[in-house]
PDB file of C-alpha atoms in Angstrom:
ATOM      1  CA  MET A   1      64.277 -33.873   8.402  1.00 67.00           C
ATOM      2  CA  GLU A   2      64.526 -37.569   7.699  1.00 77.00           C
ATOM      3  CA  LEU A   3      63.022 -38.847   4.767  1.00 75.00           C
ATOM      4  CA  PRO A   4      60.868 -41.282   5.503  1.00 81.00           C
ATOM      5  CA  ALA A   5      61.449 -44.978   5.353  1.00 90.00           C
ATOM      6  CA  HIS A   6      58.710 -46.135   3.035  1.00 97.00           C
ATOM      7  CA  LYS A   7      56.179 -43.932   0.979  1.00 97.00           C
ATOM      8  CA  GLY A   8      52.752 -44.858  -0.999  1.00 98.00           C
ATOM      9  CA  LEU A   9      49.668 -43.523  -2.417  1.00 98.00           C
ATOM     10  CA  VAL A  10      46.882 -44.476  -4.069  1.00 98.00           C
ATOM     11  CA  ALA A  11      45.036 -42.376  -6.784  1.00 97.00           C
ATOM     12  CA  VAL A  12      41.640 -42.735  -6.337  1.00 98.00           C
ATOM     13  CA  HIS A  13      39.398 -42.487  -9.569  1.00 98.00           C
ATOM     14  CA  PHE A  14      35.857 -40.904  -9.755  1.00 98.00           C
ATOM     15  CA  HIS A  15      33.221 -40.164 -12.339  1.00 98.00           C
ATOM     16  CA  ASP A  16      31.941 -36.742 -10.119  1.00 96.00           C
ATOM     17  CA  LEU A  17      33.875 -34.001  -8.473  1.00 97.00           C
ATOM     18  CA  GLY A  18      31.321 -33.808  -5.721  1.00 97.00           C
ATOM     19  CA  GLU A  19      31.770 -37.822  -4.522  1.00 98.00           C
ATOM     20  CA  ALA A  20      35.689 -36.864  -4.446  1.00 98.00           C
ATOM     21  CA  MET A  21      34.990 -34.209  -2.403  1.00 97.00           C
ATOM     22  CA  GLU A  22      33.081 -36.204   0.115  1.00 98.00           C
ATOM     23  CA  ALA A  23      35.827 -39.016  -0.437  1.00 98.00           C
ATOM     24  CA  ASN A  24      38.446 -35.975   0.538  1.00 98.00           C
ATOM     25  CA  LEU A  25      36.668 -35.622   3.909  1.00 97.00           C
ATOM     26  CA  THR A  26      36.671 -39.709   4.283  1.00 97.00           C
ATOM     27  CA  ALA A  27      40.694 -39.886   3.487  1.00 98.00           C
ATOM     28  CA  LEU A  28      41.562 -36.949   5.824  1.00 98.00           C
ATOM     29  CA  GLU A  29      40.132 -39.308   8.866  1.00 96.00           C
ATOM     30  CA  THR A  30      43.037 -41.815   8.007  1.00 97.00           C
ATOM     31  CA  SER A  31      45.600 -39.241   8.164  1.00 97.00           C
ATOM     32  CA  PRO A  32      47.789 -38.729   5.082  1.00 98.00           C
ATOM     33  CA  VAL A  33      50.715 -36.755   4.642  1.00 97.00           C
ATOM     34  CA  ALA A  34      49.044 -35.384   1.725  1.00 96.00           C
ATOM     35  CA  CYS A  35      45.625 -35.294  -0.568  1.00 96.00           C
ATOM     36  CA  GLU A  36      44.663 -33.742  -3.401  1.00 94.00           C
ATOM     37  CA  LEU A  37      42.006 -33.113  -5.470  1.00 94.00           C
ATOM     38  CA  MET A  38      42.450 -32.957  -9.152  1.00 92.00           C
ATOM     39  CA  ASP A  39      39.067 -31.367 -11.412  1.00 91.00           C
ATOM     40  CA  LYS A  40      39.318 -32.588 -14.578  1.00 92.00           C
ATOM     41  CA  ILE A  41      40.050 -29.163 -16.031  1.00 86.00           C
ATOM     42  CA  LEU A  42      43.889 -29.919 -14.700  1.00 84.00           C
ATOM     43  CA  LEU A  43      43.764 -33.213 -15.735  1.00 88.00           C
ATOM     44  CA  ASP A  44      42.557 -32.075 -19.305  1.00 86.00           C
ATOM     45  CA  GLN A  45      45.539 -29.863 -19.361  1.00 78.00           C
ATOM     46  CA  THR A  46      47.800 -33.330 -20.214  1.00 76.00           C
ATOM     47  CA  LYS A  47      45.379 -35.124 -22.095  1.00 80.00           C
ATOM     48  CA  ASP A  48      45.842 -35.245 -25.373  1.00 74.00           C
ATOM     49  CA  SER A  49      49.634 -33.885 -25.082  1.00 73.00           C
ATOM     50  CA  PRO A  50      52.230 -36.803 -26.640  1.00 74.00           C
ATOM     51  CA  GLU A  51      54.596 -35.717 -24.085  1.00 72.00           C
ATOM     52  CA  HIS A  52      52.480 -35.886 -20.803  1.00 67.00           C
ATOM     53  CA  ALA A  53      51.431 -39.352 -22.140  1.00 74.00           C
ATOM     54  CA  PRO A  54      54.136 -41.118 -19.652  1.00 75.00           C
ATOM     55  CA  SER A  55      52.426 -39.443 -16.473  1.00 74.00           C
ATOM     56  CA  ARG A  56      48.953 -40.721 -17.640  1.00 82.00           C
ATOM     57  CA  ARG A  57      49.861 -44.013 -17.986  1.00 85.00           C
ATOM     58  CA  LEU A  58      48.430 -44.847 -14.408  1.00 90.00           C
ATOM     59  CA  LEU A  59      44.945 -42.942 -15.617  1.00 91.00           C
ATOM     60  CA  GLN A  60      42.368 -45.106 -15.524  1.00 91.00           C
ATOM     61  CA  ASP A  61      39.380 -44.447 -18.314  1.00 92.00           C
ATOM     62  CA  ASP A  62      38.536 -40.483 -17.891  1.00 93.00           C
ATOM     63  CA  PRO A  63      38.234 -39.309 -14.753  1.00 96.00           C
ATOM     64  CA  ALA A  64      36.222 -36.129 -13.898  1.00 97.00           C
ATOM     65  CA  ALA A  65      38.572 -36.136 -10.539  1.00 96.00           C
ATOM     66  CA  LEU A  66      41.275 -37.575  -9.338  1.00 96.00           C
ATOM     67  CA  LEU A  67      41.984 -38.033  -5.615  1.00 98.00           C
ATOM     68  CA  VAL A  68      45.535 -38.801  -4.769  1.00 97.00           C
ATOM     69  CA  VAL A  69      46.415 -39.871  -1.072  1.00 98.00           C
ATOM     70  CA  GLU A  70      50.085 -40.226   0.371  1.00 98.00           C
ATOM     71  CA  TYR A  71      50.960 -42.150   3.383  1.00 98.00           C
ATOM     72  CA  TYR A  72      54.632 -42.681   5.210  1.00 97.00           C
ATOM     73  CA  ALA A  73      55.123 -45.597   7.041  1.00 97.00           C
ATOM     74  CA  ASP A  74      57.987 -47.697   8.428  1.00 95.00           C
ATOM     75  CA  SER A  75      57.400 -50.585   6.777  1.00 96.00           C
ATOM     76  CA  PRO A  76      56.448 -51.784   4.032  1.00 97.00           C
ATOM     77  CA  ALA A  77      53.671 -53.885   6.531  1.00 97.00           C
ATOM     78  CA  GLU A  78      52.696 -50.452   7.651  1.00 97.00           C
ATOM     79  CA  LEU A  79      51.983 -48.515   4.588  1.00 98.00           C
ATOM     80  CA  GLU A  80      50.331 -51.778   3.094  1.00 98.00           C
ATOM     81  CA  ARG A  81      47.240 -51.116   6.301  1.00 98.00           C
ATOM     82  CA  LYS A  82      47.868 -47.736   5.409  1.00 98.00           C
ATOM     83  CA  LEU A  83      46.793 -48.021   1.832  1.00 98.00           C
ATOM     84  CA  ASP A  84      44.405 -50.926   2.635  1.00 98.00           C
ATOM     85  CA  GLY A  85      42.565 -49.017   5.050  1.00 98.00           C
ATOM     86  CA  LEU A  86      42.252 -45.839   2.752  1.00 98.00           C
ATOM     87  CA  GLU A  87      40.947 -48.317   0.067  1.00 98.00           C
ATOM     88  CA  GLU A  88      38.603 -50.078   2.201  1.00 98.00           C
ATOM     89  CA  GLN A  89      36.976 -47.095   3.736  1.00 97.00           C
ATOM     90  CA  LEU A  90      36.244 -45.544   0.274  1.00 98.00           C
ATOM     91  CA  ARG A  91      34.650 -49.099  -1.411  1.00 97.00           C
ATOM     92  CA  GLY A  92      32.539 -49.581   2.071  1.00 97.00           C
ATOM     93  CA  ARG A  93      30.926 -46.152   1.157  1.00 97.00           C
ATOM     94  CA  GLU A  94      30.889 -46.690  -2.253  1.00 97.00           C
ATOM     95  CA  MET A  95      33.482 -43.868  -3.261  1.00 98.00           C
ATOM     96  CA  GLY A  96      35.553 -43.975  -6.397  1.00 98.00           C
ATOM     97  CA  TYR A  97      35.921 -46.471  -9.439  1.00 98.00           C
ATOM     98  CA  ALA A  98      39.259 -46.939  -9.477  1.00 97.00           C
ATOM     99  CA  TRP A  99      42.034 -47.270  -6.649  1.00 97.00           C
ATOM    100  CA  VAL A 100      46.077 -46.804  -8.769  1.00 97.00           C
ATOM    101  CA  ARG A 101      48.316 -47.835  -5.970  1.00 97.00           C
ATOM    102  CA  ALA A 102      51.646 -46.628  -6.409  1.00 97.00           C
ATOM    103  CA  VAL A 103      54.894 -47.444  -4.039  1.00 97.00           C
ATOM    104  CA  ASP A 104      57.370 -47.959  -6.704  1.00 96.00           C
ATOM    105  CA  PRO A 105      58.833 -44.243  -6.815  1.00 95.00           C
ATOM    106  CA  ALA A 106      58.377 -44.025 -10.871  1.00 94.00           C
ATOM    107  CA  ASP A 107      54.433 -44.441 -10.278  1.00 95.00           C
ATOM    108  CA  GLN A 108      54.613 -41.854  -7.688  1.00 94.00           C
ATOM    109  CA  GLN A 109      56.586 -39.284  -9.838  1.00 91.00           C
ATOM    110  CA  ALA A 110      54.026 -40.091 -12.352  1.00 90.00           C
ATOM    111  CA  ILE A 111      51.298 -39.232 -10.868  1.00 91.00           C
ATOM    112  CA  TRP A 112      52.445 -36.653  -9.124  1.00 90.00           C
ATOM    113  CA  GLY A 113      53.917 -35.457 -12.703  1.00 85.00           C
ATOM    114  CA  ILE A 114      50.115 -34.885 -13.776  1.00 84.00           C
ATOM    115  CA  ARG A 115      49.313 -32.398 -11.134  1.00 73.00           C
ATOM    116  CA  LYS A 116      52.654 -30.605 -11.729  1.00 71.00           C
ATOM    117  CA  ALA A 117      52.297 -30.305 -15.782  1.00 69.00           C
ATOM    118  CA  GLY A 118      48.261 -29.784 -15.280  1.00 52.00           C
ATOM    119  CA  LEU A 119      48.426 -27.353 -13.011  1.00 55.00           C
ATOM    120  CA  GLY A 120      51.944 -25.330 -15.554  1.00 49.00           C
ATOM    121  CA  LEU A 121      49.587 -25.586 -18.103  1.00 48.00           C
ATOM    122  CA  LEU A 122      46.827 -24.347 -16.706  1.00 51.00           C
ATOM    123  CA  MET A 123      48.221 -21.258 -15.043  1.00 52.00           C
ATOM    124  CA  GLY A 124      49.411 -20.665 -18.434  1.00 53.00           C
ATOM    125  CA  MET A 125      46.271 -20.562 -20.225  1.00 54.00           C
ATOM    126  CA  LYS A 126      44.722 -17.048 -20.514  1.00 49.00           C
TER     127      LYS A 126
END
């Protein structure tokens, strides 16, 4: 399988898990390639860890939930349209309080790194 020419994501921040779950349904209507919901329990696993501070640098405030929505596109303009479309849909429905875009691979890796580290730490809890 060929890798996409352009890849980007939006990390949507929420004060409420229920709102994030509703927003997930809205995001799925935009045909993303990935849609991941991280709750506060998972996010807090990396909160006080200096090791994971670089991954958390893109987080705004202290979200109760984070919805990461990823898109592939054939051109930068197409990718921007997809990212804009999601943000317009969510803002129009007053969903989320911050919409952090990541089109740079390092930023994308940082956001997905939160999920990976948080899930790993969560699985290690007894």
